[in-house]
CSV table of C-alpha atoms and ligand atoms in Angstrom, one decimal:
chain,number,residue,atom,x,y,z
A,1,MET,CA,0.0,0.1,0.0
A,2,LYS,CA,1.5,3.5,-0.8
A,3,LYS,CA,2.5,5.6,2.0
A,4,ALA,CA,-0.3,8.5,3.0
A,5,LEU,CA,0.8,12.1,1.6
A,6,ILE,CA,0.7,14.8,4.3
A,7,ILE,CA,1.4,18.5,3.2
A,8,GLY,CA,2.0,21.6,5.8
A,9,ASN,CA,0.5,24.5,4.5
A,10,TRP,CA,1.9,27.3,6.6
A,11,LYS,CA,0.1,29.4,5.0
A,12,MET,CA,1.4,33.1,6.8
A,13,TYR,CA,1.2,31.8,10.2
A,14,ILE,CA,5.2,31.0,10.7
A,15,THR,CA,6.4,34.5,10.8
A,16,SER,CA,10.0,34.9,11.4
A,17,THR,CA,13.2,33.6,10.1
A,18,SER,CA,14.1,32.0,13.2
A,19,GLU,CA,10.5,30.7,13.8
A,20,ALA,CA,11.1,28.8,10.7
A,21,LYS,CA,14.4,27.6,10.8
A,22,LYS,CA,13.2,26.0,15.6
A,23,PHE,CA,10.6,24.2,13.5
A,24,VAL,CA,12.3,23.0,10.1
A,25,SER,CA,14.8,21.7,12.2
A,26,GLU,CA,13.1,19.9,14.8
A,27,LEU,CA,10.5,18.3,12.7
A,28,LYS,CA,13.3,17.1,10.7
A,29,LYS,CA,14.7,15.0,14.0
A,30,LYS,CA,11.1,13.6,14.4
A,31,ASN,CA,10.2,12.9,10.9
A,32,ARG,CA,13.7,10.0,11.1
A,33,THR,CA,10.7,8.0,13.3
A,34,LEU,CA,7.8,8.6,11.2
A,35,LYS,CA,8.7,6.5,7.7
A,36,HIS,CA,5.3,5.7,7.0
A,37,ALA,CA,4.0,8.6,5.3
A,38,ASP,CA,5.6,11.3,3.3
A,39,VAL,CA,6.3,14.6,4.3
A,40,TRP,CA,6.0,17.5,2.0
A,41,ILE,CA,6.1,21.9,3.5
A,42,ALA,CA,4.7,25.1,2.0
A,43,PRO,CA,6.6,28.1,3.9
A,44,SER,CA,5.8,31.4,2.5
A,45,TYR,CA,8.2,32.5,-0.7
A,46,ILE,CA,10.7,34.5,1.3
A,47,TYR,CA,11.6,31.3,3.3
A,48,LEU,CA,11.7,28.6,0.7
A,49,PHE,CA,15.8,29.3,0.0
A,50,MET,CA,16.8,28.7,3.7
A,51,VAL,CA,13.9,25.1,4.5
A,52,GLY,CA,15.4,24.7,1.1
A,53,ASP,CA,18.2,24.1,2.0
A,54,MET,CA,18.2,23.3,5.2
A,55,LEU,CA,16.2,20.0,3.6
A,56,LYS,CA,18.1,19.3,0.4
A,57,LYS,CA,19.6,16.2,2.4
A,58,SER,CA,16.0,15.3,3.9
A,59,SER,CA,12.9,13.1,2.7
A,60,ILE,CA,10.9,16.0,3.7
A,61,ARG,CA,9.9,17.6,0.1
A,62,VAL,CA,9.4,22.3,0.6
A,63,GLY,CA,6.9,23.6,-2.3
A,64,ALA,CA,5.5,26.8,-2.6
A,65,GLN,CA,1.6,28.5,-1.8
A,66,ALA,CA,1.5,29.7,-5.3
A,67,VAL,CA,2.8,30.2,-8.1
A,68,SER,CA,2.7,33.3,-11.3
A,69,ALA,CA,0.0,32.7,-14.2
A,70,TYR,CA,2.7,34.4,-16.4
A,71,THR,CA,6.5,33.1,-17.6
A,72,GLN,CA,8.0,36.7,-16.5
A,73,GLY,CA,7.5,40.3,-17.0
A,74,GLY,CA,5.3,43.8,-15.6
A,75,HIS,CA,4.0,41.2,-12.9
A,76,THR,CA,5.0,43.2,-10.1
A,77,ALA,CA,5.9,40.7,-6.3
A,78,GLU,CA,4.6,37.4,-8.8
A,79,VAL,CA,6.9,34.8,-8.5
A,80,SER,CA,7.2,32.2,-11.8
A,81,ALA,CA,7.2,28.3,-12.1
A,82,ALA,CA,10.6,28.5,-13.1
A,83,MET,CA,12.3,31.0,-10.6
A,84,LEU,CA,10.6,28.6,-8.2
A,85,THR,CA,12.8,26.4,-9.1
A,86,SER,CA,16.2,27.5,-8.5
A,87,THR,CA,15.8,26.7,-4.8
A,88,ASN,CA,14.6,23.5,-4.0
A,89,THR,CA,11.1,23.7,-4.0
A,90,SER,CA,9.3,20.1,-5.8
A,91,PHE,CA,6.1,21.3,-5.7
A,92,VAL,CA,3.4,23.8,-5.4
A,93,LEU,CA,0.4,24.6,-4.0
A,94,ILE,CA,-2.2,25.7,-7.2
A,95,GLY,CA,-5.8,27.8,-6.2
A,96,HIS,CA,-5.7,27.6,-2.6
A,97,SER,CA,-9.3,28.4,-1.7
A,98,ASP,CA,-7.0,31.7,0.1
A,99,ARG,CA,-5.7,32.7,-3.5
A,100,ARG,CA,-9.3,32.5,-5.1
A,101,ALA,CA,-10.8,34.3,-2.4
A,102,LYS,CA,-8.3,37.1,-3.6
A,103,GLY,CA,-9.7,36.8,-6.8
A,104,GLU,CA,-8.2,34.4,-8.1
A,105,THR,CA,-10.2,32.1,-11.2
A,106,ASN,CA,-10.5,29.4,-12.1
A,107,ALA,CA,-9.1,29.6,-15.6
A,108,ILE,CA,-5.9,31.5,-13.8
A,109,VAL,CA,-5.9,28.2,-11.6
A,110,HIS,CA,-5.9,26.6,-15.4
A,111,ASP,CA,-3.0,29.0,-16.8
A,112,GLN,CA,-0.6,28.7,-13.2
A,113,LEU,CA,-1.4,24.8,-13.2
A,114,LEU,CA,0.0,25.0,-16.9
A,115,ARG,CA,3.4,27.1,-16.3
A,116,ALA,CA,4.6,24.8,-13.0
A,117,ILE,CA,3.7,21.8,-15.2
A,118,GLU,CA,6.2,23.2,-18.1
A,119,ALA,CA,9.0,24.5,-15.4
A,120,LYS,CA,8.5,20.2,-14.1
A,121,LEU,CA,6.7,21.3,-10.5
A,122,THR,CA,4.6,18.5,-8.8
A,123,THR,CA,1.4,20.3,-9.2
A,124,VAL,CA,-1.3,20.0,-5.4
A,125,LEU,CA,-4.5,21.6,-7.4
A,126,CYS,CA,-6.8,23.1,-4.7
A,127,ILE,CA,-10.2,22.5,-5.1
A,128,GLY,CA,-13.5,23.0,-3.1
A,129,GLU,CA,-17.1,24.6,-2.7
A,130,THR,CA,-17.3,27.5,-0.5
A,131,VAL,CA,-20.9,26.2,0.9
A,132,ARG,CA,-22.6,23.4,0.9
A,133,ASP,CA,-26.7,24.4,-0.2
A,134,GLN,CA,-29.8,22.3,-0.2
A,135,ALA,CA,-30.0,21.7,-4.0
A,136,ASP,CA,-26.1,19.6,-4.4
A,137,GLU,CA,-24.7,22.3,-6.2
A,138,TYR,CA,-21.8,21.9,-4.7
A,139,PHE,CA,-20.8,19.2,-7.0
A,140,GLU,CA,-21.6,20.9,-10.3
A,141,VAL,CA,-18.7,23.8,-8.3
A,142,ILE,CA,-15.9,20.6,-7.8
A,143,THR,CA,-16.9,19.8,-11.4
A,144,GLN,CA,-16.4,23.0,-12.6
A,145,GLN,CA,-13.3,23.8,-10.9
A,146,LEU,CA,-11.7,20.5,-12.4
A,147,HIS,CA,-12.9,21.0,-15.8
A,148,THR,CA,-11.3,24.3,-16.4
A,149,ALA,CA,-8.6,23.4,-14.9
A,150,LEU,CA,-7.2,20.3,-16.2
A,151,GLU,CA,-8.3,21.2,-19.9
A,152,GLU,CA,-4.8,21.2,-21.8
A,153,PHE,CA,-3.7,19.7,-19.5
A,154,PRO,CA,-0.6,16.7,-20.8
A,155,LYS,CA,-1.2,13.5,-20.6
A,156,GLN,CA,2.5,12.4,-19.7
A,157,ALA,CA,2.8,14.9,-16.4
A,158,ILE,CA,-0.6,13.6,-15.1
A,159,LYS,CA,2.3,11.9,-12.6
A,160,LYS,CA,3.0,15.2,-11.7
A,161,LEU,CA,-1.1,15.8,-10.2
A,162,ILE,CA,-2.5,16.1,-7.0
A,163,VAL,CA,-5.5,16.6,-6.2
A,164,ALA,CA,-6.5,18.5,-2.5
A,165,TYR,CA,-10.4,18.5,-1.6
A,166,GLU,CA,-10.6,21.2,0.6
A,167,PRO,CA,-14.6,22.5,1.7
A,168,VAL,CA,-13.6,26.1,2.2
A,169,TRP,CA,-16.1,25.8,4.6
A,170,ALA,CA,-14.4,23.9,6.7
A,171,ILE,CA,-10.8,25.4,6.9
A,172,GLY,CA,-9.8,27.0,9.5
A,173,LYS,CA,-11.6,25.9,12.8
A,174,ALA,CA,-11.1,22.9,14.9
A,175,SER,CA,-11.9,19.4,13.8
A,176,LYS,CA,-14.9,19.1,15.2
A,177,ASP,CA,-16.4,21.8,12.0
A,178,ALA,CA,-14.4,19.7,9.6
A,179,LEU,CA,-16.1,17.1,7.6
A,180,ASN,CA,-16.8,13.8,8.4
A,181,PRO,CA,-14.9,11.0,7.2
A,182,GLN,CA,-18.4,9.1,5.2
A,183,ALA,CA,-19.2,12.7,3.3
A,184,VAL,CA,-15.1,12.8,2.7
A,185,HIS,CA,-15.6,9.5,0.9
A,186,GLU,CA,-18.4,11.1,-0.7
A,187,MET,CA,-16.6,13.4,-2.5
A,188,GLN,CA,-13.1,11.7,-3.2
A,189,ILE,CA,-15.5,9.1,-5.1
A,190,PHE,CA,-17.2,12.0,-7.0
A,191,ILE,CA,-14.0,13.4,-7.3
A,192,ARG,CA,-12.6,10.2,-8.8
A,193,LYS,CA,-15.4,10.1,-11.1
A,194,VAL,CA,-15.1,13.7,-12.8
A,195,LEU,CA,-11.7,13.0,-13.2
A,196,THR,CA,-12.0,9.7,-15.2
A,197,ALA,CA,-14.3,11.5,-17.1
A,198,LEU,CA,-11.6,14.1,-18.2
A,199,VAL,CA,-8.5,12.0,-18.2
A,200,GLY,CA,-9.2,7.9,-18.5
A,201,ARG,CA,-9.3,5.9,-15.7
A,202,GLN,CA,-6.5,4.6,-16.0
A,203,SER,CA,-4.9,8.1,-14.9
A,204,ALA,CA,-7.6,9.2,-12.8
A,205,ASN,CA,-6.8,6.2,-10.3
A,206,THR,CA,-2.8,7.5,-10.1
A,207,ILE,CA,-4.0,10.9,-8.8
A,208,PRO,CA,-3.7,11.2,-4.6
A,209,ILE,CA,-6.8,12.9,-3.3
A,210,LEU,CA,-6.1,14.6,-0.2
A,211,TYR,CA,-8.6,15.8,2.0
A,212,GLY,CA,-8.0,19.3,3.6
A,213,GLY,CA,-9.9,21.0,6.4
A,214,SER,CA,-10.1,21.5,10.3
A,215,VAL,CA,-7.7,18.8,10.1
A,216,GLU,CA,-6.1,18.6,14.0
A,217,PRO,CA,-4.4,15.1,15.2
A,218,GLU,CA,-8.7,14.6,16.5
A,219,ASN,CA,-9.9,13.4,13.3
A,220,ALA,CA,-6.5,12.4,11.3
A,221,GLN,CA,-7.2,8.5,12.4
A,222,ALA,CA,-10.5,8.6,10.9
A,223,LEU,CA,-10.4,10.8,8.3
A,224,ILE,CA,-7.7,8.1,6.7
A,225,ALA,CA,-9.1,5.1,7.7
A,226,GLU,CA,-12.1,5.7,6.4
A,227,SER,CA,-12.5,7.9,3.6
A,228,GLY,CA,-10.3,6.6,0.9
A,229,ILE,CA,-8.2,9.3,0.4
A,230,ALA,CA,-4.5,9.6,0.1
A,231,GLY,CA,-2.9,12.0,3.0
A,232,PHE,CA,-4.4,16.0,4.5
A,233,LEU,CA,-3.4,19.0,3.2
A,234,VAL,CA,-2.9,20.6,6.7
A,235,GLY,CA,-3.3,23.9,7.3
A,236,HIS,CA,-3.1,25.4,11.1
A,237,ALA,CA,-2.1,22.3,12.6
A,238,SER,CA,1.2,21.9,10.5
A,239,VAL,CA,2.8,25.2,12.1
A,240,ASN,CA,2.5,22.9,15.6
A,241,LEU,CA,5.2,20.7,15.8
A,242,ASN,CA,3.6,18.0,18.0
A,243,GLN,CA,-0.2,18.2,16.6
A,244,PHE,CA,1.8,17.6,12.9
A,245,CYS,CA,3.6,15.1,14.1
A,246,ASP,CA,0.4,13.7,15.8
A,247,ILE,CA,-1.8,13.8,12.8
A,248,ILE,CA,1.0,12.4,10.7
A,249,ALA,CA,1.8,9.2,13.1
A,250,ALA,CA,-2.4,8.7,13.1
A,251,CYS,CA,-1.6,8.1,9.2
A,252,LYS,CA,0.6,5.0,9.7
A,253,LYS,CA,-2.0,2.0,7.8
B,1,LIG,P1,-6.9,24.3,8.5
B,1,LIG,O1,-6.4,25.0,6.4
B,1,LIG,O2,-5.9,23.2,8.1
B,1,LIG,O3,-6.5,25.3,8.8
B,1,LIG,O4,-8.7,24.0,8.7
B,1,LIG,C1,-6.1,24.4,5.4
B,1,LIG,C2,-6.0,24.7,4.4
B,1,LIG,O5,-6.5,26.0,3.4
B,1,LIG,O6,-5.0,24.2,3.5
């Protein structure tokens, strides 16, 4: 059975170089005893060089939280996929709801995805509905997000694609507010169905589907054991070393 994948999205929670350094050196030590899972972290841009350097010889992979839809030019404050590869960055989160909330549309997400793939980065495509309406329209939201993002996606790059399902309404809360394992399981099946229609069954079956949204040590084990997901995208609990390691430990299959 494949190892679970746990990605820590630091967002803007870690706010100093010394804090970032301390966290990474402790995680590196603890990770030696957590061999049953793959652990990746996504620090803020400003720490990518330092963290990438610290983890050069480690199995922990380093990624960015976002990437530009452009390759170069007059795009103040943006960072291109090629620029990311000049650090030890090997993956990138794309379409995170924090970014979508600031105006990144499905079309922009599509362009970012292609730029990242062109630069040979592994891509973690984040999707998720903002509300769960009575009429089940959120299934349509998910379908649309996947369809637009994956238009023109090169078939040979499927192995570089991971999908993270994060219902926006469940993000940044406590484990009791997260989606329950049964509902995650249902959505996991639905996403796989949409992916099958888009890229074919064989390819779709190889795409890891993660869950994110208030994953904490309290709900991690039930979620991984009962929902058929490949792992987690963790936000607030990923910057608390004990909590993050407890989540990783809970993913022992
Ligand atoms: P959360 O964030 O774990 O704090 O809910 C998850 C995410 O936004 O990636």
